[in-house]
XYZ file of C-alpha atoms in Angstrom:
357
model
C 119.015 164.216 119.987
C 119.547 165.975 123.236
C 123.101 166.165 124.461
C 122.077 165.565 128.039
C 123.183 161.948 127.879
C 126.368 162.533 125.940
C 129.506 161.610 127.797
C 131.737 164.646 127.367
C 134.781 164.691 129.673
C 135.293 167.965 131.538
C 138.813 169.391 131.388
C 140.604 169.861 134.718
C 142.386 173.151 135.396
C 144.245 174.643 138.317
C 144.995 178.342 138.794
C 148.211 180.050 139.925
C 148.770 183.777 140.446
C 148.988 184.699 136.755
C 147.636 181.967 134.518
C 145.912 178.554 134.179
C 147.940 175.432 133.684
C 146.936 171.984 132.542
C 146.875 169.491 135.365
C 147.860 165.865 135.402
C 144.127 165.139 135.291
C 143.721 166.845 131.921
C 146.841 165.228 130.492
C 145.534 161.849 131.577
C 142.155 162.515 129.912
C 143.854 163.578 126.685
C 145.885 160.381 126.677
C 142.722 158.376 127.248
C 140.956 160.156 124.385
C 143.911 159.488 122.094
C 143.913 155.831 123.055
C 140.195 155.458 122.491
C 140.380 157.170 119.082
C 143.203 154.840 118.095
C 141.119 151.854 119.136
C 138.143 153.248 117.222
C 140.035 152.851 113.963
C 140.526 149.176 114.698
C 136.939 148.885 115.930
C 135.404 149.982 112.607
C 136.141 146.644 111.008
C 135.075 144.872 114.213
C 131.700 146.627 114.310
C 130.941 145.887 110.689
C 131.851 142.251 111.154
C 129.250 142.126 113.940
C 126.632 143.919 111.884
C 127.157 141.699 108.870
C 127.611 138.471 110.796
C 126.046 135.434 109.162
C 122.627 134.862 110.665
C 121.502 131.267 110.766
C 119.393 128.795 112.633
C 121.334 126.303 114.695
C 120.902 122.555 114.618
C 118.411 122.671 117.475
C 115.990 124.730 115.359
C 116.408 127.889 117.429
C 116.199 131.127 115.468
C 119.219 133.376 115.990
C 118.015 136.987 116.022
C 120.727 139.629 115.933
C 119.497 142.793 117.660
C 121.747 145.816 117.114
C 121.313 148.740 119.532
C 122.772 152.173 118.950
C 124.679 153.277 122.058
C 122.996 156.682 122.412
C 119.521 155.240 121.790
C 120.206 152.551 124.384
C 121.000 155.245 126.957
C 117.742 157.062 126.264
C 115.733 153.839 126.467
C 117.412 152.915 129.766
C 116.646 156.349 131.228
C 113.045 156.241 129.970
C 112.557 152.736 131.330
C 113.685 153.815 134.807
C 111.240 156.722 134.680
C 108.379 154.375 133.765
C 109.292 151.926 136.535
C 109.429 154.753 139.078
C 105.965 155.955 138.040
C 104.524 152.432 137.817
C 103.868 152.817 134.079
C 105.606 149.726 132.710
C 103.396 146.638 132.337
C 105.407 143.502 131.622
C 104.180 143.176 128.021
C 105.523 146.648 127.197
C 108.902 146.169 128.860
C 110.517 145.985 125.447
C 113.445 147.972 124.063
C 111.930 148.521 120.611
C 108.498 149.586 121.853
C 110.012 152.209 124.151
C 112.365 153.374 121.397
C 109.464 153.940 118.991
C 107.692 156.191 121.485
C 110.908 158.095 122.218
C 111.425 158.724 118.514
C 107.867 159.991 118.190
C 108.605 162.677 120.785
C 112.139 163.514 119.591
C 113.678 161.744 122.633
C 112.089 164.169 125.100
C 111.529 161.837 128.047
C 108.855 163.945 129.766
C 106.784 164.297 126.592
C 107.264 160.623 125.829
C 106.049 159.656 129.303
C 102.836 161.643 128.776
C 102.273 159.950 125.425
C 103.000 156.554 126.988
C 100.605 157.113 129.899
C 97.845 158.223 127.497
C 98.434 155.094 125.432
C 98.065 152.823 128.457
C 94.860 154.583 129.497
C 93.471 154.359 125.963
C 94.199 150.629 125.830
C 92.315 150.122 129.078
C 89.292 152.123 127.921
C 89.250 150.630 124.395
C 89.733 147.026 125.487
C 92.783 146.708 123.250
C 94.541 143.933 125.167
C 91.835 141.402 124.271
C 90.568 142.823 120.974
C 92.144 140.081 118.844
C 90.053 137.454 120.622
C 86.990 139.522 121.499
C 86.185 141.404 118.283
C 84.614 139.685 115.279
C 84.687 141.874 112.175
C 82.333 139.667 110.242
C 81.727 142.277 107.527
C 85.378 142.257 106.371
C 84.734 140.869 102.872
C 82.077 143.513 102.189
C 84.303 146.255 103.592
C 87.181 145.215 101.340
C 84.826 145.389 98.373
C 84.185 149.095 98.987
C 87.594 149.905 100.454
C 90.202 147.563 98.937
C 93.118 147.122 101.343
C 95.200 144.474 103.045
C 98.622 143.070 103.882
C 100.419 141.249 101.092
C 103.933 139.857 101.283
C 107.129 141.535 102.478
C 109.606 144.020 101.064
C 113.243 143.202 100.323
C 114.144 143.956 103.947
C 111.533 141.526 105.265
C 108.961 144.095 106.410
C 105.219 143.510 105.871
C 103.742 145.327 102.877
C 100.390 147.042 103.432
C 98.342 148.140 100.405
C 95.408 150.555 100.248
C 93.529 151.497 97.083
C 92.214 154.709 98.569
C 91.038 156.064 95.237
C 88.483 153.236 95.067
C 86.877 153.930 98.441
C 83.098 154.232 98.397
C 82.230 155.763 101.752
C 78.477 155.655 101.219
C 78.491 151.912 100.576
C 81.121 151.367 103.268
C 78.847 152.901 105.878
C 76.012 150.664 104.773
C 77.968 147.545 105.704
C 79.792 148.828 108.803
C 80.150 151.857 111.073
C 83.061 154.183 111.785
C 83.346 152.787 115.303
C 83.487 149.181 114.124
C 86.000 150.026 111.409
C 88.282 151.731 113.916
C 88.071 148.624 116.129
C 89.015 146.538 113.108
C 92.023 148.799 112.403
C 93.149 148.497 116.029
C 92.726 144.728 115.850
C 94.912 144.625 112.721
C 97.582 146.729 114.447
C 97.554 144.342 117.393
C 97.869 141.387 115.011
C 100.907 143.024 113.443
C 102.675 143.237 116.797
C 101.492 139.850 118.014
C 101.881 137.852 114.783
C 103.178 139.657 111.670
C 106.234 141.436 113.091
C 107.415 138.453 115.178
C 107.122 136.111 112.183
C 108.987 138.544 109.936
C 111.672 138.945 112.616
C 112.250 135.206 112.794
C 112.222 134.882 109.000
C 114.897 137.580 108.628
C 116.775 136.940 111.899
C 116.527 140.560 113.047
C 113.897 142.647 114.859
C 111.200 144.034 112.554
C 108.515 146.373 113.871
C 107.639 148.578 110.891
C 106.044 148.135 107.488
C 106.068 149.437 103.941
C 102.814 150.995 102.689
C 101.574 151.412 99.136
C 98.777 153.974 98.839
C 97.041 153.958 95.445
C 95.234 157.280 94.969
C 94.138 156.834 91.361
C 91.007 158.924 90.851
C 91.316 160.693 94.185
C 91.006 164.470 93.874
C 89.608 167.483 95.683
C 86.007 166.441 95.040
C 86.668 162.963 96.421
C 87.686 164.225 99.856
C 84.231 164.880 101.222
C 83.497 165.455 104.902
C 82.879 161.749 105.699
C 86.068 160.662 103.923
C 88.185 163.197 105.787
C 86.559 162.325 109.114
C 87.267 158.659 108.444
C 90.926 159.231 107.528
C 91.579 161.582 110.458
C 90.064 159.174 112.978
C 92.145 156.215 111.814
C 95.315 158.305 111.600
C 94.845 159.727 115.098
C 94.597 156.259 116.640
C 97.721 155.129 114.782
C 99.828 158.191 115.604
C 98.950 158.230 119.295
C 99.199 154.527 120.054
C 101.327 152.856 117.375
C 103.990 155.452 116.549
C 106.948 154.958 114.231
C 105.605 151.806 112.571
C 105.885 153.243 109.052
C 109.216 152.533 107.404
C 108.240 154.085 104.063
C 105.217 154.878 101.944
C 104.742 154.938 98.203
C 101.836 157.114 97.065
C 101.159 155.982 93.516
C 98.975 157.204 90.629
C 99.066 160.720 92.062
C 97.333 162.975 89.546
C 97.141 166.801 89.446
C 94.230 166.909 91.899
C 95.979 164.853 94.544
C 99.235 166.749 94.056
C 97.387 169.973 94.916
C 96.165 168.323 98.114
C 99.645 167.025 98.910
C 101.314 170.403 98.387
C 98.851 171.948 100.849
C 99.227 169.200 103.468
C 102.968 168.523 103.261
C 104.132 171.694 105.100
C 101.930 170.687 108.051
C 103.591 167.298 108.456
C 106.707 166.433 110.412
C 109.740 166.515 108.086
C 110.763 163.052 109.306
C 107.358 161.737 108.225
C 107.479 163.343 104.783
C 110.998 161.991 104.283
C 109.495 158.484 104.370
C 106.965 159.246 101.618
C 107.565 159.049 97.871
C 104.937 160.677 95.651
C 104.756 158.883 92.308
C 102.635 159.199 89.193
C 101.534 156.385 86.895
C 105.103 155.214 86.162
C 105.651 153.825 89.645
C 106.460 150.169 88.945
C 110.226 150.668 88.814
C 110.321 152.303 92.265
C 108.149 149.601 93.805
C 110.305 146.842 92.351
C 113.412 148.448 93.818
C 111.900 147.854 97.268
C 109.742 144.759 96.742
C 110.405 141.574 94.774
C 107.931 141.050 91.946
C 106.869 137.742 93.497
C 105.694 139.659 96.568
C 103.879 142.355 94.574
C 100.346 141.913 93.161
C 100.096 141.923 89.384
C 97.887 145.021 89.416
C 100.865 146.927 90.867
C 103.432 145.614 88.410
C 104.374 142.393 90.189
C 103.666 138.796 89.207
C 101.608 137.583 92.171
C 98.026 136.481 91.533
C 96.828 134.913 94.766
C 94.435 132.126 93.896
C 91.758 132.908 96.450
C 88.411 134.671 96.342
C 89.066 138.400 96.244
C 92.669 138.018 95.072
C 95.854 139.329 96.634
C 94.395 141.912 99.002
C 92.336 139.267 100.786
C 95.146 136.736 101.034
C 97.080 138.245 103.961
C 100.093 136.549 102.376
C 103.316 136.611 104.383
C 105.691 134.746 106.741
C 103.054 135.057 109.465
C 101.091 132.344 107.640
C 103.868 129.874 108.477
C 102.868 128.433 111.832
C 106.305 126.849 112.279
C 107.932 130.300 112.362
C 105.617 131.450 115.140
C 106.398 128.353 117.221
C 110.172 128.576 116.794
C 112.023 129.656 119.969
C 114.331 132.650 119.580
C 117.864 133.225 120.815
C 118.365 136.991 120.691
C 121.875 138.408 120.652
C 122.026 142.105 121.543
C 124.897 144.019 119.948
C 125.563 147.664 120.767
C 126.611 149.394 117.573
C 129.225 152.037 118.235
C 130.920 149.895 120.871
C 134.740 149.860 120.891
C 136.704 146.788 122.045
C 139.470 147.376 124.564
C 142.737 145.432 124.646
C 141.029 142.569 126.475
C 138.151 142.313 124.011
C 135.652 144.060 126.294
C 133.443 146.772 124.805
C 133.733 150.459 125.526
C 131.156 152.951 124.289
C 132.621 155.250 121.684
């Protein structure tokens, strides 16, 4: 991150005829630094006790959500928020710490670049009709689309994040375009993203008593090679990815690309250098022996049987049409939340107050 918001004390010096001497100001600052460092040792245990505090629902049925903020990130979000307020770019529904933090991360905490991205997002939402797309758009061809492009949300990982699965190697673009259009499919993808923020993430947050705003993706590329990536397929993938990157940044926690054969590995080796290193660090490329890695991240009860789990959703179309997850529990969505914000990196003073360290 930029050091512009770092709090680095400036040493005080005075000058006589021949040399510089330390002033009382500098000596005082050194004593303060020493005192703070001493307190930091005692604060380590304090911070971890906060982080690992038992999270529970109280007798009144209110969900206790522990929200831990990093001190430096909090400073960037505060500065960015003031910039948005000044420029009248902060609608009430987006006045949220985690939303602003995601956009800042996407632009490496450069506030000016983040503001441009943010303004473009707001304009896009207005033009696309995003604010009402959950209610207004009826993707009635969903079952047929899933037949030719199997995908869907199914369960959560061990950290409580939604799991999204795509069987990209089974996509049939010709048949897909017979039952829908690119424009309608993009609207459907936007609608699903809005549902994640309006329904899936909040339900997962309540279920795990901590903020959740990212997901785990499993991308099955069995059978996908150079010949599979025709013009229409690439156009389709680029269009969907562009909408996600520009308007829903930093929502991917990790991705498992499974059943990657020699053909796909050639594609990956060519594409990887073009991607942001932080993005590639979230991606694991796996062959046909992927089950062990998936089960490290996802309980077998949350993983479909065709991926090595034990779930066989008893509905038409199976697991990928079930949309299984905490968001199906209406009681979770109705439960009021009591959010406790904790700044990680905070150091308690002698009176128990917190100092940033």
